[in-house]
Each structure stands twice: as structure tokens, then as C-alpha cells.
PDB file of C-alpha atoms in Angstrom:
ATOM      1  CA  MET B   1     -10.138  72.611  30.998  1.00 48.00           C
ATOM      2  CA  PRO B   2     -12.212  75.685  30.166  1.00 50.00           C
ATOM      3  CA  GLN B   3     -14.846  76.617  32.664  1.00 49.00           C
ATOM      4  CA  GLU B   4     -18.297  77.323  31.343  1.00 51.00           C
ATOM      5  CA  GLN B   5     -20.107  80.296  32.698  1.00 50.00           C
ATOM      6  CA  TYR B   6     -23.759  81.112  32.346  1.00 51.00           C
ATOM      7  CA  ALA B   7     -25.023  84.660  32.611  1.00 50.00           C
ATOM      8  CA  HIS B   8     -28.502  84.857  34.073  1.00 49.00           C
ATOM      9  CA  ARG B   9     -30.649  87.959  34.265  1.00 47.00           C
ATOM     10  CA  SER B  10     -33.614  87.980  36.523  1.00 47.00           C
ATOM     11  CA  ALA B  11     -36.651  90.096  35.718  1.00 49.00           C
ATOM     12  CA  MET B  12     -36.879  91.157  39.345  1.00 52.00           C
ATOM     13  CA  GLN B  13     -33.266  92.243  39.546  1.00 51.00           C
ATOM     14  CA  SER B  14     -33.018  94.243  36.359  1.00 54.00           C
ATOM     15  CA  SER B  15     -31.172  97.054  38.110  1.00 61.00           C
ATOM     16  CA  GLU B  16     -28.281  94.818  39.135  1.00 69.00           C
ATOM     17  CA  GLY B  17     -25.593  93.438  36.829  1.00 71.00           C
ATOM     18  CA  PRO B  18     -25.749  89.926  35.398  1.00 81.00           C
ATOM     19  CA  GLN B  19     -25.156  87.064  37.863  1.00 83.00           C
ATOM     20  CA  VAL B  20     -22.591  84.443  36.913  1.00 82.00           C
ATOM     21  CA  TYR B  21     -23.133  80.769  37.813  1.00 80.00           C
ATOM     22  CA  LYS B  22     -20.352  78.206  37.448  1.00 77.00           C
ATOM     23  CA  VAL B  23     -21.454  75.027  35.651  1.00 80.00           C
ATOM     24  CA  GLY B  24     -19.505  71.806  36.319  1.00 81.00           C
ATOM     25  CA  ILE B  25     -17.865  69.890  39.129  1.00 83.00           C
ATOM     26  CA  TYR B  26     -15.548  71.855  41.386  1.00 85.00           C
ATOM     27  CA  GLY B  27     -13.677  71.389  44.629  1.00 88.00           C
ATOM     28  CA  TRP B  28     -13.539  68.118  46.548  1.00 89.00           C
ATOM     29  CA  ARG B  29     -16.062  66.436  44.217  1.00 89.00           C
ATOM     30  CA  LYS B  30     -13.730  66.951  41.260  1.00 90.00           C
ATOM     31  CA  ARG B  31     -10.760  65.595  43.200  1.00 92.00           C
ATOM     32  CA  CYS B  32     -12.752  62.497  44.250  1.00 94.00           C
ATOM     33  CA  LEU B  33     -13.840  61.897  40.650  1.00 94.00           C
ATOM     34  CA  TYR B  34     -10.230  62.109  39.433  1.00 95.00           C
ATOM     35  CA  PHE B  35      -9.146  59.806  42.272  1.00 96.00           C
ATOM     36  CA  PHE B  36     -11.742  57.159  41.308  1.00 97.00           C
ATOM     37  CA  VAL B  37     -10.798  57.364  37.618  1.00 97.00           C
ATOM     38  CA  LEU B  38      -7.120  56.947  38.529  1.00 97.00           C
ATOM     39  CA  LEU B  39      -7.962  54.040  40.857  1.00 97.00           C
ATOM     40  CA  LEU B  40      -9.987  52.375  38.084  1.00 97.00           C
ATOM     41  CA  MET B  41      -7.098  52.748  35.623  1.00 98.00           C
ATOM     42  CA  ILE B  42      -4.677  51.221  38.146  1.00 98.00           C
ATOM     43  CA  LEU B  43      -7.050  48.277  38.757  1.00 98.00           C
ATOM     44  CA  ILE B  44      -7.363  47.664  35.010  1.00 98.00           C
ATOM     45  CA  LEU B  45      -3.569  47.628  34.598  1.00 98.00           C
ATOM     46  CA  VAL B  46      -3.099  45.293  37.578  1.00 97.00           C
ATOM     47  CA  ASN B  47      -5.816  42.970  36.210  1.00 97.00           C
ATOM     48  CA  LEU B  48      -4.167  42.890  32.786  1.00 97.00           C
ATOM     49  CA  ALA B  49      -0.736  42.233  34.315  1.00 97.00           C
ATOM     50  CA  MET B  50      -2.116  39.398  36.498  1.00 96.00           C
ATOM     51  CA  THR B  51      -3.852  37.802  33.481  1.00 93.00           C
ATOM     52  CA  ILE B  52      -0.642  37.856  31.425  1.00 92.00           C
ATOM     53  CA  TRP B  53       1.324  36.499  34.384  1.00 92.00           C
ATOM     54  CA  ILE B  54      -1.129  33.600  34.857  1.00 91.00           C
ATOM     55  CA  LEU B  55      -0.942  32.764  31.136  1.00 87.00           C
ATOM     56  CA  LYS B  56       2.871  32.705  31.324  1.00 87.00           C
ATOM     57  CA  VAL B  57       3.016  30.628  34.529  1.00 88.00           C
ATOM     58  CA  MET B  58       0.457  28.054  33.312  1.00 86.00           C
ATOM     59  CA  ASN B  59       2.280  27.750  29.957  1.00 79.00           C
ATOM     60  CA  PHE B  60      -0.771  28.562  27.870  1.00 76.00           C
ATOM     61  CA  THR B  61       0.457  28.949  24.327  1.00 73.00           C
ATOM     62  CA  ILE B  62      -1.079  28.878  20.876  1.00 73.00           C
ATOM     63  CA  GLY B  63      -0.145  26.145  18.387  1.00 76.00           C
ATOM     64  CA  ASN B  64       1.619  23.650  20.656  1.00 73.00           C
ATOM     65  CA  PRO B  65       0.386  20.045  20.905  1.00 77.00           C
ATOM     66  CA  LEU B  66      -1.968  19.107  23.713  1.00 77.00           C
ATOM     67  CA  TYR B  67      -0.728  16.283  25.949  1.00 83.00           C
ATOM     68  CA  PHE B  68      -2.839  14.234  28.367  1.00 83.00           C
ATOM     69  CA  GLN B  69      -1.348  12.088  31.117  1.00 87.00           C
ATOM     70  CA  SER B  70      -3.412   9.922  33.418  1.00 87.00           C
ATOM     71  CA  ALA B  71      -2.854   7.018  35.806  1.00 88.00           C
ATOM     72  CA  ARG B  72      -6.155   5.373  34.826  1.00 89.00           C
ATOM     73  CA  ASN B  73      -7.746   6.505  31.587  1.00 92.00           C
ATOM     74  CA  VAL B  74      -8.438   9.489  29.373  1.00 93.00           C
ATOM     75  CA  THR B  75     -11.911  10.067  27.966  1.00 93.00           C
ATOM     76  CA  VAL B  76     -12.654  12.506  25.148  1.00 93.00           C
ATOM     77  CA  ASN B  77     -16.311  13.277  24.409  1.00 94.00           C
ATOM     78  CA  ILE B  78     -17.578  15.138  21.355  1.00 93.00           C
ATOM     79  CA  LEU B  79     -20.889  16.846  22.132  1.00 93.00           C
ATOM     80  CA  ASN B  80     -23.538  18.477  19.975  1.00 92.00           C
ATOM     81  CA  GLU B  81     -25.212  21.783  20.799  1.00 91.00           C
ATOM     82  CA  LYS B  82     -27.715  19.968  23.064  1.00 92.00           C
ATOM     83  CA  THR B  83     -24.814  18.439  25.044  1.00 90.00           C
ATOM     84  CA  LYS B  84     -25.586  14.932  23.754  1.00 93.00           C
ATOM     85  CA  VAL B  85     -22.496  12.739  23.307  1.00 93.00           C
ATOM     86  CA  LEU B  86     -21.898  12.100  19.594  1.00 93.00           C
ATOM     87  CA  THR B  87     -18.474  10.447  19.790  1.00 95.00           C
ATOM     88  CA  ARG B  88     -16.497   9.054  22.717  1.00 95.00           C
ATOM     89  CA  LEU B  89     -12.874   7.928  22.806  1.00 93.00           C
ATOM     90  CA  VAL B  90     -11.737   6.105  25.951  1.00 94.00           C
ATOM     91  CA  THR B  91      -8.103   5.123  26.392  1.00 93.00           C
ATOM     92  CA  GLY B  92      -7.281   2.933  29.351  1.00 89.00           C
ATOM     93  CA  PRO B  93      -4.472   0.665  30.538  1.00 87.00           C
ATOM     94  CA  GLN B  94      -6.009  -2.405  28.849  1.00 89.00           C
ATOM     95  CA  ALA B  95      -7.793  -1.099  25.754  1.00 91.00           C
ATOM     96  CA  VAL B  96      -8.730   1.802  23.516  1.00 91.00           C
ATOM     97  CA  GLU B  97     -12.461   2.108  22.872  1.00 93.00           C
ATOM     98  CA  ALA B  98     -14.133   4.312  20.290  1.00 92.00           C
ATOM     99  CA  HIS B  99     -17.886   4.836  20.306  1.00 93.00           C
ATOM    100  CA  SER B 100     -19.069   6.532  17.133  1.00 94.00           C
ATOM    101  CA  GLN B 101     -21.035   5.997  13.950  1.00 93.00           C
ATOM    102  CA  LYS B 102     -17.869   5.363  11.922  1.00 94.00           C
ATOM    103  CA  PHE B 103     -14.253   4.547  12.815  1.00 92.00           C
ATOM    104  CA  GLU B 104     -11.347   5.161  10.422  1.00 93.00           C
ATOM    105  CA  VAL B 105      -7.594   4.634  10.511  1.00 93.00           C
ATOM    106  CA  LYS B 106      -5.528   6.502   7.893  1.00 94.00           C
ATOM    107  CA  THR B 107      -1.850   6.829   7.040  1.00 93.00           C
ATOM    108  CA  THR B 108      -0.026  10.116   7.378  1.00 93.00           C
ATOM    109  CA  SER B 109      -0.561  10.676   3.653  1.00 94.00           C
ATOM    110  CA  GLY B 110      -4.323  10.232   4.059  1.00 92.00           C
ATOM    111  CA  LYS B 111      -4.713   6.726   2.587  1.00 94.00           C
ATOM    112  CA  LEU B 112      -7.453   4.658   4.249  1.00 94.00           C
ATOM    113  CA  LEU B 113      -6.101   1.615   6.107  1.00 93.00           C
ATOM    114  CA  PHE B 114      -9.162   0.524   8.069  1.00 93.00           C
ATOM    115  CA  SER B 115     -12.758   1.656   8.290  1.00 94.00           C
ATOM    116  CA  ALA B 116     -15.686   0.255  10.251  1.00 93.00           C
ATOM    117  CA  ASP B 117     -19.344   1.188  10.641  1.00 93.00           C
ATOM    118  CA  ASP B 118     -22.654  -0.633  11.219  1.00 92.00           C
ATOM    119  CA  ASN B 119     -22.818  -1.952   7.648  1.00 92.00           C
ATOM    120  CA  GLU B 120     -19.256  -2.928   6.710  1.00 91.00           C
ATOM    121  CA  VAL B 121     -15.616  -3.216   7.670  1.00 90.00           C
ATOM    122  CA  VAL B 122     -13.092  -2.115   5.047  1.00 91.00           C
ATOM    123  CA  VAL B 123      -9.399  -2.988   5.078  1.00 90.00           C
ATOM    124  CA  GLY B 124      -7.558  -0.784   2.614  1.00 89.00           C
ATOM    125  CA  ALA B 125      -4.013  -2.093   3.047  1.00 86.00           C
ATOM    126  CA  GLU B 126      -2.065  -3.711   0.193  1.00 84.00           C
ATOM    127  CA  ARG B 127      -1.727  -6.948   2.167  1.00 81.00           C
ATOM    128  CA  LEU B 128      -3.801  -8.516   4.941  1.00 81.00           C
ATOM    129  CA  ARG B 129      -2.006 -10.954   7.242  1.00 80.00           C
ATOM    130  CA  VAL B 130      -3.777 -13.024   9.864  1.00 79.00           C
ATOM    131  CA  LEU B 131      -1.298 -14.009  12.560  1.00 81.00           C
ATOM    132  CA  GLY B 132      -3.548 -15.963  14.919  1.00 79.00           C
ATOM    133  CA  ALA B 133      -2.758 -19.634  15.658  1.00 81.00           C
ATOM    134  CA  GLU B 134      -6.129 -20.727  14.316  1.00 79.00           C
ATOM    135  CA  GLY B 135      -6.037 -18.409  11.311  1.00 77.00           C
ATOM    136  CA  THR B 136      -9.394 -16.998  10.294  1.00 81.00           C
ATOM    137  CA  VAL B 137     -12.844 -18.448   9.730  1.00 82.00           C
ATOM    138  CA  PHE B 138     -15.284 -17.169   7.134  1.00 81.00           C
ATOM    139  CA  PRO B 139     -18.870 -18.394   7.529  1.00 86.00           C
ATOM    140  CA  LYS B 140     -19.701 -17.536   3.914  1.00 89.00           C
ATOM    141  CA  SER B 141     -17.709 -17.448   0.712  1.00 88.00           C
ATOM    142  CA  ILE B 142     -14.914 -14.951   0.103  1.00 83.00           C
ATOM    143  CA  GLU B 143     -13.359 -13.609  -3.066  1.00 84.00           C
ATOM    144  CA  THR B 144      -9.772 -12.521  -3.566  1.00 82.00           C
ATOM    145  CA  PRO B 145      -7.480 -12.144  -6.593  1.00 83.00           C
ATOM    146  CA  ASN B 146      -4.425 -13.536  -4.782  1.00 83.00           C
ATOM    147  CA  VAL B 147      -3.858 -16.036  -1.923  1.00 82.00           C
ATOM    148  CA  ARG B 148      -0.261 -16.695  -0.813  1.00 83.00           C
ATOM    149  CA  ALA B 149       1.534 -18.345   2.073  1.00 84.00           C
ATOM    150  CA  ASP B 150       4.672 -17.000   3.717  1.00 82.00           C
ATOM    151  CA  PRO B 151       7.877 -18.040   1.945  1.00 88.00           C
ATOM    152  CA  PHE B 152       8.830 -21.699   2.543  1.00 90.00           C
ATOM    153  CA  LYS B 153       5.556 -22.390   4.401  1.00 86.00           C
ATOM    154  CA  GLU B 154       2.563 -24.300   3.123  1.00 86.00           C
ATOM    155  CA  LEU B 155      -0.830 -22.734   2.457  1.00 80.00           C
ATOM    156  CA  ARG B 156      -3.551 -24.190   4.639  1.00 71.00           C
TER     157      ARG B 156
END
């Protein structure tokens, strides 16, 4: 590293030669500065190594599925920017509850099987079977193009 020198001539000392002042950090101050820079570099490397080690040990990876296991229930909340709950999914040992404005069930190809909101419930399957012992009760009229019973059973 080149050392800068500054020649200074004083008006009072015009008979003497120019005085040379060293500009910069020299001696023990320079060694301490290099020591602190080296220490900082070592701390950065140790911090980076510890972060990578923690990611490896905790099995944090990108692109793998996320699995939840619980003895009681699992709750997933979807929040808006004001931390208000927009959608909640609660899975427990007895039931699965969904609290939202609309609920949909689709096939893997994207075809709608079931949809429910405040205004209507839509069943999009090719066939609808009611397996209850009492069947189903409709308080108002219904319309369908086809009504069938199971093979060798009567339609009631």
C-alpha cells in the first residue's frame, strides 16, 4: 500500500527544508484495524456456516410437500393484511370444518364436484346417490331429467 506524504512549508521556517508528514494509520492502530476486519470476516463465515448447518439439520428444503401431524387438530387460517381471518380450515378427530365464503371440491383434472356458498349448493357429479335409510326429503319441487333405482330394487 503506497504511503502518502505531504510536503508542508511554513512561512516562518523558510530557511529550513520542507517538512514531511505521514498521512494514514500506522503502527499499533493499523494492526488493530486489520485484526478487527479479520475477526469480522471470521464471524461472518461462522454465521454463514451455522445457518447452512441449521437448514440441513432441520430438513428445510424447497419444493417438498408440507406435512402436519397432530394428536388433536390442525387449524389453518388465511389472513388479510389487517390480520383478519378470511378463511379457516380446522381438521380434528371427529370432523373437518371449513369457514369461508365459498367451499369447493374438485377432481384432479379440475372438474367441479361440489360447491357451496350462502346462496346455493351445487353438485357437479354425473350421478347423485343418497344412501341414507330414510332417503332424502325435498320441501319444494325438484326437477331432474332422469330418476332411477339401483338394479333389481324398486324406486320409492
